[in-house]
Short mmCIF file of C-alpha atoms and ligand atoms in Angstrom, two decimals:
data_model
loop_
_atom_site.label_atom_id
_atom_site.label_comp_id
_atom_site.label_asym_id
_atom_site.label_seq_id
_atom_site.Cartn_x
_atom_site.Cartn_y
_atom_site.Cartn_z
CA UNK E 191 40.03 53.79 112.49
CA UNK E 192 38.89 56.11 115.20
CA UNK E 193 38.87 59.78 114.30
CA UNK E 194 40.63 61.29 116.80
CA UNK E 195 43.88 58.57 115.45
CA UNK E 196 43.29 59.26 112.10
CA UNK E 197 43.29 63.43 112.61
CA UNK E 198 46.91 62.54 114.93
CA UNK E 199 48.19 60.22 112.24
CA UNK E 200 46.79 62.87 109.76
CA UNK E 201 48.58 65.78 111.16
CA UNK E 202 52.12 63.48 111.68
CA UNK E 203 52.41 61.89 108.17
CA UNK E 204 50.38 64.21 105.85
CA UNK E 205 51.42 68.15 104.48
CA UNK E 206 48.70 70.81 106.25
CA UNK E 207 46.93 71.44 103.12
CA UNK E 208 44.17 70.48 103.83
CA UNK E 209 41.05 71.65 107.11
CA UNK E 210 39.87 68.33 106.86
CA UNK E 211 36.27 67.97 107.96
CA UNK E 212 35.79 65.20 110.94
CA UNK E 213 34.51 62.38 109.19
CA UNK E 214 36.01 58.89 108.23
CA UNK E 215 33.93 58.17 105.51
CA UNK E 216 34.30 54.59 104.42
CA UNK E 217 32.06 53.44 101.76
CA UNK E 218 29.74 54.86 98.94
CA UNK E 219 26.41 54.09 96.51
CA UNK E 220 24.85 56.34 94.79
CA UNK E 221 24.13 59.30 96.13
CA UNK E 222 25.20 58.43 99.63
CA UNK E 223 28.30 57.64 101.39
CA UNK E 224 28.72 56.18 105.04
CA UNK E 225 31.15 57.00 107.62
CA UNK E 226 33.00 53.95 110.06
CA UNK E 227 30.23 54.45 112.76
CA UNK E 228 27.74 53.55 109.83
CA UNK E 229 26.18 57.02 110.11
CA UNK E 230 25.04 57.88 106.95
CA UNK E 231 25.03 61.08 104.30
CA UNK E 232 23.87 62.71 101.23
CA UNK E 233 27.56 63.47 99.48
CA UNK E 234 25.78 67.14 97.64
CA UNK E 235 29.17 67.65 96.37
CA UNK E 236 29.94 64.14 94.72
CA UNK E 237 34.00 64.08 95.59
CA UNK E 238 34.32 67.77 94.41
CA UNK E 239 32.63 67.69 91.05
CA UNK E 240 33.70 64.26 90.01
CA UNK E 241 31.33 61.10 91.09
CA UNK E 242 28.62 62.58 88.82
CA UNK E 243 27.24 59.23 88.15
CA UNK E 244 27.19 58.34 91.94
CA UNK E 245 29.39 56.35 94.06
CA UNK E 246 30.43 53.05 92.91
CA UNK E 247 28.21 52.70 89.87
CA UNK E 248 27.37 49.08 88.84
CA UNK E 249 28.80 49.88 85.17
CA UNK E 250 31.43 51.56 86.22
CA UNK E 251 32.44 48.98 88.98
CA UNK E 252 31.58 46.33 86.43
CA UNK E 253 33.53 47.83 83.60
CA UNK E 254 37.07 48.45 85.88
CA UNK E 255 37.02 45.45 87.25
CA UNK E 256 36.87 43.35 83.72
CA UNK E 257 39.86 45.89 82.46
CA UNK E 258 41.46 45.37 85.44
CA UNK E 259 41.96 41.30 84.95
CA UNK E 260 42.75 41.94 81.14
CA UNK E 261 45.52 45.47 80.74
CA UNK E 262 45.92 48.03 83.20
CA UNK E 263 49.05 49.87 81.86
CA UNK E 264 51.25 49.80 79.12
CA UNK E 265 53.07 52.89 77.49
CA UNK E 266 51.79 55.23 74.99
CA UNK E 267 54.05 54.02 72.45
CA UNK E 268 51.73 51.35 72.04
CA UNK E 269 48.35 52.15 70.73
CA UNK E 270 45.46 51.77 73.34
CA UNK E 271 42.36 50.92 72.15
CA UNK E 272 40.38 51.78 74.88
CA UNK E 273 41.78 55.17 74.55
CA UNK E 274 41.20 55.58 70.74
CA UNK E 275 37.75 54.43 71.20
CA UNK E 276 37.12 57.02 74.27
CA UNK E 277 38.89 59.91 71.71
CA UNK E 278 36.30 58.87 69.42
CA UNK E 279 33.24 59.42 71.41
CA UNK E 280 34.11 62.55 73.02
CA UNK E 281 35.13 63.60 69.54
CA UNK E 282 31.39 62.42 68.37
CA UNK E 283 29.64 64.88 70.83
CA UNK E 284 31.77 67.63 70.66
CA UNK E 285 33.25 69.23 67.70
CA UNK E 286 35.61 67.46 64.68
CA UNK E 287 39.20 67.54 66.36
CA UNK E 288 41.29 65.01 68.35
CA UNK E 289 42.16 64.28 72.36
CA UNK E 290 45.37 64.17 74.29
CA UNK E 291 44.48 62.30 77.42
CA UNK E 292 46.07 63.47 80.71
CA UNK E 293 45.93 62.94 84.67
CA UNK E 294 44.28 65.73 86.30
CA UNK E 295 42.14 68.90 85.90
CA UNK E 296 45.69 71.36 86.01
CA UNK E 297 47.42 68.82 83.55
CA UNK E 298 44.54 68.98 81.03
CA UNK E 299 44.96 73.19 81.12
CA UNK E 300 48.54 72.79 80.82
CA UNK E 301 48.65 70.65 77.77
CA UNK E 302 46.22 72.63 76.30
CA UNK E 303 48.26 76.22 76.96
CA UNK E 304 51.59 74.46 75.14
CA UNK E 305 48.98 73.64 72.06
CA UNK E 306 47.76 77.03 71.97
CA UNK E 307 51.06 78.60 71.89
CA UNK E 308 52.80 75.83 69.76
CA UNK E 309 49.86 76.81 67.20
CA UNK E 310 50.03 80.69 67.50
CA UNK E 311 54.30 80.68 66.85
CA UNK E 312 53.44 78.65 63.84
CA UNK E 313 50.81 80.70 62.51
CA UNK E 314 52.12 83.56 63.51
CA UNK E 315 55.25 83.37 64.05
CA UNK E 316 57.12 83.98 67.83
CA UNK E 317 55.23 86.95 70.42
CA UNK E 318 51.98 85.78 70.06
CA UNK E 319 52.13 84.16 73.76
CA UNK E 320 49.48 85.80 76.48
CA UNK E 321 47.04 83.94 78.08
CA UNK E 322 44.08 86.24 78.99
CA UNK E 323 41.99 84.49 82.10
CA UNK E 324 39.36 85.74 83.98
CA UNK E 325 39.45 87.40 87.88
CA UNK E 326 38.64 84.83 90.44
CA UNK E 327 39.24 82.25 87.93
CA UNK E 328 40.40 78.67 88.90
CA UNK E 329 42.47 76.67 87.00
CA UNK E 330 44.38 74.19 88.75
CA UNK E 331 47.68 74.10 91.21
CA UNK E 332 50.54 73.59 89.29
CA UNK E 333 53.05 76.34 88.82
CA UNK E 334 51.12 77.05 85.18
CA UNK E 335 48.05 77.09 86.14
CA UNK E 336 48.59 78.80 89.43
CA UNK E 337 49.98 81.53 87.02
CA UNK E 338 46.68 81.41 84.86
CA UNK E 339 44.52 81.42 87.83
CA UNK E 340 43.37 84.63 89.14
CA UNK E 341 43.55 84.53 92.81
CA UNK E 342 46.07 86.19 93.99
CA UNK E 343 45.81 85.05 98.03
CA UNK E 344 46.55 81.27 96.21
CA UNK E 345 49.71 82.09 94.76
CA UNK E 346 51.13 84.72 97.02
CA UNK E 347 53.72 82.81 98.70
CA UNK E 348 55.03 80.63 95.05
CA UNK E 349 56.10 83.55 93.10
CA UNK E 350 57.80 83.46 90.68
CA UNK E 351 55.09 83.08 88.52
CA UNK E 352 55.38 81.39 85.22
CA UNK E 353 54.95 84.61 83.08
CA UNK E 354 52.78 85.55 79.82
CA UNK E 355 49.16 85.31 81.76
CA UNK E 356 47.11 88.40 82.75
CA UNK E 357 43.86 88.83 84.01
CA UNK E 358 40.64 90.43 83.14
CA UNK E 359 36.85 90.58 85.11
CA UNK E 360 34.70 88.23 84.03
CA UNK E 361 31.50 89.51 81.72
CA UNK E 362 33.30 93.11 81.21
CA UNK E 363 33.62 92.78 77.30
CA UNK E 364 35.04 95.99 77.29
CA UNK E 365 38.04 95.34 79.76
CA UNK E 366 38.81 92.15 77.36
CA UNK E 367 38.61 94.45 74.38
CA UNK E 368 41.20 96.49 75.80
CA UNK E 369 43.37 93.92 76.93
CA UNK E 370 43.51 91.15 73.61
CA UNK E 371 46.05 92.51 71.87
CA UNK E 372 48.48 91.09 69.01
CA UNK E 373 50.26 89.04 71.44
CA UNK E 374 47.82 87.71 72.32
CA UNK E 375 47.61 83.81 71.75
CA UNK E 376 44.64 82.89 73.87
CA UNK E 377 41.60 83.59 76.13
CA UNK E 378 41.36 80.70 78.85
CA UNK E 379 37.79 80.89 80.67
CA UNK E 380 35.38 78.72 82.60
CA UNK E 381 32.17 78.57 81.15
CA UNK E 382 30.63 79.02 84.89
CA UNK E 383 33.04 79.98 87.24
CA UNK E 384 33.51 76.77 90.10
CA UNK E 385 36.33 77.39 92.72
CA UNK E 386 35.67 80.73 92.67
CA UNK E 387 31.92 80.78 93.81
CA UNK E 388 29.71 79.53 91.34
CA UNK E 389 29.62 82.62 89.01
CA UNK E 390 28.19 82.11 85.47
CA UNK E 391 30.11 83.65 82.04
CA UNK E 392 27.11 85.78 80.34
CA UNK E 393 26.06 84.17 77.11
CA UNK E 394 26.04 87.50 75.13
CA UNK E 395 29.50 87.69 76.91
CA UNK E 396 30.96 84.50 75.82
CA UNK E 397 29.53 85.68 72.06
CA UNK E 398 31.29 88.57 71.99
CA UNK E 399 34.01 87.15 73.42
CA UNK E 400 33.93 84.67 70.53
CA UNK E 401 34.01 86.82 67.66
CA UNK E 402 36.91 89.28 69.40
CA UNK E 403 38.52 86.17 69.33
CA UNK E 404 37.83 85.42 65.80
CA UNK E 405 38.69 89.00 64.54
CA UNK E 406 42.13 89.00 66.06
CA UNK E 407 43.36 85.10 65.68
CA UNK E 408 42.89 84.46 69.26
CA UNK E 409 42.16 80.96 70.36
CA UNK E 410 39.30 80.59 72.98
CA UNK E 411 39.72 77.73 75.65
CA UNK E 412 36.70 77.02 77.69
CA UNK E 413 37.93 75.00 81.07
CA UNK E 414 34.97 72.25 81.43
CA UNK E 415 36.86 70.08 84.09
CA UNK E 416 33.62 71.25 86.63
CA UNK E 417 31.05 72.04 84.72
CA UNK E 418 31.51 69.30 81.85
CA UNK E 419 30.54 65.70 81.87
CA UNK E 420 26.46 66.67 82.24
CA UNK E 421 27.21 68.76 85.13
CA UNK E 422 24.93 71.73 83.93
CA UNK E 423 22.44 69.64 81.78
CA UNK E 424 24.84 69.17 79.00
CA UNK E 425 27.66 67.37 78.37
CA UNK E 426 29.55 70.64 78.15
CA UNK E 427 28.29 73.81 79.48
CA UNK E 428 29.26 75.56 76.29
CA UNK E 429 26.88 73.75 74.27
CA UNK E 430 24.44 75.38 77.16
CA UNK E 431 25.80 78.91 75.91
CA UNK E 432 25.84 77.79 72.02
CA UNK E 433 29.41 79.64 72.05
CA UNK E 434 31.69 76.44 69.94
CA UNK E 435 35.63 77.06 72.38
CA UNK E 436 38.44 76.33 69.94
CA UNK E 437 39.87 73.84 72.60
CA UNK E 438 37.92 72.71 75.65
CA UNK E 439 39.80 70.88 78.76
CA UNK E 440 38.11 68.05 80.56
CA UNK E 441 38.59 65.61 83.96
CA UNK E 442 36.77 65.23 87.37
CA UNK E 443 34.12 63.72 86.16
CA UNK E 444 35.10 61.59 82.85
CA UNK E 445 36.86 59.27 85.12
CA UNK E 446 33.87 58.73 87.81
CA UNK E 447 36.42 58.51 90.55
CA UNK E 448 39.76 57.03 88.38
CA UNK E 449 41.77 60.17 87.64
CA UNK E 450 41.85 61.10 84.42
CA UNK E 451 42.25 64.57 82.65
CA UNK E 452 41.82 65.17 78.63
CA UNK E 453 41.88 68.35 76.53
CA UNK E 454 40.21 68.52 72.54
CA UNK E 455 41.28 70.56 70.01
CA UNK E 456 39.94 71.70 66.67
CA UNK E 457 41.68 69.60 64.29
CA UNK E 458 43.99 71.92 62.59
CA UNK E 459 45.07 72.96 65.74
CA UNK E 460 45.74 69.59 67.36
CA UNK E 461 47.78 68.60 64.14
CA UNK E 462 50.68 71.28 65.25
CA UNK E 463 51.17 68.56 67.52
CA UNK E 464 54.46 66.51 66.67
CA UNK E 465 55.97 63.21 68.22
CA UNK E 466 57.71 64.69 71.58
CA UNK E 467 55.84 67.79 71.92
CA UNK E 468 53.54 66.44 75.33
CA UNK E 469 52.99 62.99 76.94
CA UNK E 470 52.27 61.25 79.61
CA UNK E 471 53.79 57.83 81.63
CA UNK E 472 49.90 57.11 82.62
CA UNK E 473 47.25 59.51 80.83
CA UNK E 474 45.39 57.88 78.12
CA UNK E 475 45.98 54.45 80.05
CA UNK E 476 44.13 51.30 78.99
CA UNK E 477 41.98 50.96 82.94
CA UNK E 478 40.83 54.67 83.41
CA UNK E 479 39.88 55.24 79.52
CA UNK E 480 38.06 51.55 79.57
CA UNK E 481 36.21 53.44 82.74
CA UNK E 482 35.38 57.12 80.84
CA UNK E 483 34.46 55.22 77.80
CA UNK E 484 31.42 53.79 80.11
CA UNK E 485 30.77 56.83 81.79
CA UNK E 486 30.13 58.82 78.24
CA UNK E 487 27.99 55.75 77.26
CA UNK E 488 25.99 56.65 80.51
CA UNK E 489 25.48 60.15 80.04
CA UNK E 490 23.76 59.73 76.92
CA UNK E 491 21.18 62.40 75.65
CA UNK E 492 18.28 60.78 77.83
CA UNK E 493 20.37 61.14 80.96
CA UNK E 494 21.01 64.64 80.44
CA UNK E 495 17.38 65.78 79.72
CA UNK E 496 16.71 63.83 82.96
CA UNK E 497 20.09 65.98 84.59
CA UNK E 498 18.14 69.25 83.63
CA UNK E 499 14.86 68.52 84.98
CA UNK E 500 16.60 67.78 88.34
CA UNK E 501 18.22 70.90 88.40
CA UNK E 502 15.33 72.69 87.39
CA UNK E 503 13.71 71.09 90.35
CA UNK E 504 16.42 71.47 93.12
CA UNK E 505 16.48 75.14 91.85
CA UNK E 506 13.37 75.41 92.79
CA UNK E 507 13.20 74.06 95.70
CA UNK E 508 16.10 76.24 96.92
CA UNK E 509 14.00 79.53 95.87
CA UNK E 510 11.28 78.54 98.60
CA UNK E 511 14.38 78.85 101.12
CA UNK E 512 14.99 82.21 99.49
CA UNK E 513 11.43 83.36 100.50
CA UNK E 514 11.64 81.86 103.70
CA UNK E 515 15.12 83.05 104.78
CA UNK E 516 14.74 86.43 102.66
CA UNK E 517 17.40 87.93 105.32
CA UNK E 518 20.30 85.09 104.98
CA UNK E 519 20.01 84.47 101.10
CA UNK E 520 21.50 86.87 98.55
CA UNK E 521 21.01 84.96 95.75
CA UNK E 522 21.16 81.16 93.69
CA UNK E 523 23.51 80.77 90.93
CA UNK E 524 24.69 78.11 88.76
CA UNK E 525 23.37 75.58 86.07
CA UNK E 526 21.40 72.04 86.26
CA UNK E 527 23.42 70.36 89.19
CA UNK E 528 26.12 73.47 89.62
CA UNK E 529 24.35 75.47 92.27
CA UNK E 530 25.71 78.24 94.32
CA UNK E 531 24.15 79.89 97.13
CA UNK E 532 25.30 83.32 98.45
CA UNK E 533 24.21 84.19 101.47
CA UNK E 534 24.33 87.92 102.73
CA UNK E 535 26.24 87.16 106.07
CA UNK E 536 29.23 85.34 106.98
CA UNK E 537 27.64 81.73 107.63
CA UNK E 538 28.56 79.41 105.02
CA UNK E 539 31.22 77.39 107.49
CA UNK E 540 28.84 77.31 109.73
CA UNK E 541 25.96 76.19 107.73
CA UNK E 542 28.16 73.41 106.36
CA UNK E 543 29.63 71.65 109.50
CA UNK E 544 25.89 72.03 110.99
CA UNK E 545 24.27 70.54 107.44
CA UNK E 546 27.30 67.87 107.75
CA UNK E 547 26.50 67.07 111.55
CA UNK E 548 22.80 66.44 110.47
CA UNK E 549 24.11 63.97 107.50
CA UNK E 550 24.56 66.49 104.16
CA UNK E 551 27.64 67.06 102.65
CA UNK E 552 28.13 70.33 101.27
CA UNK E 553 30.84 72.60 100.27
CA UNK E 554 31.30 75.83 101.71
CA UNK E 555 33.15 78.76 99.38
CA UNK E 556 34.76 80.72 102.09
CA UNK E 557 31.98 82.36 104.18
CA UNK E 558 29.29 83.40 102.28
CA UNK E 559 29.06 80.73 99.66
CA UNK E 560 27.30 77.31 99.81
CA UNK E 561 28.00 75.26 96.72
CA UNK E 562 25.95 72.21 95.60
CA UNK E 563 27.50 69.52 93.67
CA UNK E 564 25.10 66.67 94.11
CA UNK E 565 25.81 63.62 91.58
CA UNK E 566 23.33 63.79 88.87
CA UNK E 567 21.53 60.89 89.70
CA UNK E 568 19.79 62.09 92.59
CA UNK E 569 16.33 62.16 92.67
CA UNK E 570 13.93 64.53 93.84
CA UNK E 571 12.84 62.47 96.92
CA UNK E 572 16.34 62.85 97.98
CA UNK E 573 16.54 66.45 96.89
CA UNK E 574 13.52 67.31 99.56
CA UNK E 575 15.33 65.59 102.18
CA UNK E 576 18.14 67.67 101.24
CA UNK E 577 16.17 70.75 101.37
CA UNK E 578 14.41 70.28 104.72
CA UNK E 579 17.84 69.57 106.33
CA UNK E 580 19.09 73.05 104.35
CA UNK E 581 16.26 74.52 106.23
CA UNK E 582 16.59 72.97 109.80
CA UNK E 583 20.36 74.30 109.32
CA UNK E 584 19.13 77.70 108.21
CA UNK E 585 16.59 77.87 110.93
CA UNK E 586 18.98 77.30 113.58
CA UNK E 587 22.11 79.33 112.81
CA UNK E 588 20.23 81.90 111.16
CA UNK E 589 18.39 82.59 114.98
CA UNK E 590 21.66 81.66 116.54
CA UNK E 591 23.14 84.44 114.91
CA UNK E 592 20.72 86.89 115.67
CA UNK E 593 19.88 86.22 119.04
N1 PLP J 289 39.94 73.74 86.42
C1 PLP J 289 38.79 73.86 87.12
C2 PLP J 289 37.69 74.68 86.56
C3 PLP J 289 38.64 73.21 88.34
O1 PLP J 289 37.49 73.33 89.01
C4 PLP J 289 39.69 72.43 88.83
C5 PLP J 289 39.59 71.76 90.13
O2 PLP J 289 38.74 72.00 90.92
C6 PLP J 289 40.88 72.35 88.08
C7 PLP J 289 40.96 73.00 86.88
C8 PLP J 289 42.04 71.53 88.57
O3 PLP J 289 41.74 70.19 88.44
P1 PLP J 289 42.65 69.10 89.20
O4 PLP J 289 42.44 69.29 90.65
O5 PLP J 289 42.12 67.80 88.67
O6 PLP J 289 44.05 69.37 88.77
#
């Protein structure tokens, strides 16, 4: 359909949530996706975090389609095989527990916030309830996790607030000290901060954090629903930080396009659990656990060695620009294939749509972050093409702006 239809049609049928960029993009492989006039583009931010193993991936297509002729749905009150067998490996590579499978990124959180205060009542009996979550954090956008998220221009206009979640700055281990109290039940963080502009937890940080944790019975939940499934060289970014969560929430990319969310517990916490306590009409289903199951297979330990080198790479590549454009980059943050760029003026929109007009998709963190989501596939051929187009862009806005 023509654009200028679809943005009309757009604007009549759909809710204005969205500034929808002006493309009608159409079809996908591997690192690229094609609009409806056939022009073509590097997607550098893989659906938002979640085609990590590129578009339509022969596996993945092969392995949804067979599912898809035998069981697509049936209720949880039957067993699913395909599910117990994806609990099982995830289990395998992350620590002894169990899985409740979910829909979405905010559902995972959720689920995981009624385990972590179902556990604290029973351990400790009723008042152990606060959430602790980080400034600028982003956890999802249902009423919950809007309350757990901490932006407050996002949830202005929805208050009231589900209560029982404050806030603290990321890396300040003394503010956290001062806030985890006896009531509190948990400390929800993102291992590398996504949404909020690519801003990395400290590893000494997320030690200490750890062991304040430890000393006053607090449970630590690490969000990994953008920076898990290889996104920052290993499965998990806390395995990067060597800091083992308590309970660690999962999606975008497990499902490689199907949606799918999943949050893992230690065991003796996920045993509080009881018959009624959470559930789901379609999480855990037979098709898009069939798909993750194939997508962990995939991201096996050679894949993510191969995930790291590429980000090493990209990394950089993007430092050259640094030297080049001294005057328009602040700095480069992120992990393997999580990359943020901050740029010291207010050109990141701009940069985008012109990157985007020139056939690279990236993703623009109000206006002075770039962020680079690439899947983790791409090769460093591609990444140099990526990186010269960076640089036309650069060039030209960057003397635009001060001419
Ligand atoms: N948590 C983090 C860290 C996210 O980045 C996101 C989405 O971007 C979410 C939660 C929410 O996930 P979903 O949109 O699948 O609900």
């Amino acid at each position: 359909m023509e654009l200028q239809k679809l943005a009309e049609l757009d604007k009549k049928f759909h809710m204005p949530t969205y500034n929808r960029l002006p493309v009608n993009l159409i079809r996908g492989k591997g690192v690229k996706v094609w609009d409806n006039q056939g022009k073509e583009y590097f997607d550098c931010i893989a659906g938002l975090g979640v085609m990590n193993l590129g578009h339509s991936h022969p596996l993945i297509v092969e392995t949804l389609c067979q599912q898809a002729r035998e069981l697509m749905h049936v209720t949880n009150l039957f067993f699913i095989e395909p599910q117990i067998e994806l609990a099982k490996k995830i289990i395998e590579r992350t620590f002894p527990g169990k899985c409740f499978f979910a829909n979405s990124g905010a559902e995972a959180n959720e689920g995981a916030i009624k385990l972590a205060r179902k556990y604290s009542k029973k351990m400790f009996g009723p008042g152990k309830s606060k959430i602790i979550t980080a400034w600028n954090s982003f956890h999802g956008r249902t009423l919950g996790m809007l309350s757990a998220t901490g932006q407050e221009k996002k949830k202005d206009d929805f208050e009231p607030l589900v209560p029982g979640f404050v806030h603290v700055r990321l890396n300040e281990i003394e503010e956290l000290e001062k806030v985890i109290d006896k009531e509190t039940c948990a400390l929800l963080l993102e291992p590398i901060q996504g949404e909020g502009g690519v801003y990395p937890a400290d590893k000494g940080y997320l030690e200490k954090a750890r062991s304040l944790c430890d000393q006053k019975e607090v449970l630590l939940i690490f969000d990994e629903v953008q920076t898990g499934m290889g996104r920052t060289g290993t499965l998990f970014a806390y395995q990067n930080f060597g800091v083992r969560p308590d309970i660690i929430t999962i999606a975008k990319g497990l499902g490689s396009g199907l949606p799918i969310g999943c949050f893992v517990a230690q065991e003796k916490i996920a045993n509080v659990f009881k018959p009624g306590d959470h559930g789901s009409t379609f999480g855990g289903g037979p098709l898009v656990t069939k798909v993750a199951g194939k997508v962990l297979e995939i991201i096996d330990d050679e894949f993510l060695q191969v995930v790291q080198k590429t980000g090493r790479y990209f990394r950089k590549e993007l430092e050259k620009l640094i030297s080049k454009y001294p005057d328009l980059i602040n700095e480069i943050r992120g992990l393997g294939l999580l990359i943020g760029l901050e740029l010291t003026e207010p050109l990141a929109e701009k940069i985008t749509l012109d990157m985007l007009d020139k056939g690279v998709i990236v993703n623009n963190i109000g206006d002075y972050i770039i962020r680079l989501l690439p899947p983790l596939i791409i090769e460093t051929e591609q990444i140099d093409l990526i990186i010269d187009i960076m640089d036309q862009s650069m060039g030209t806005i960057g003397v635009k702006n001060e001419s």
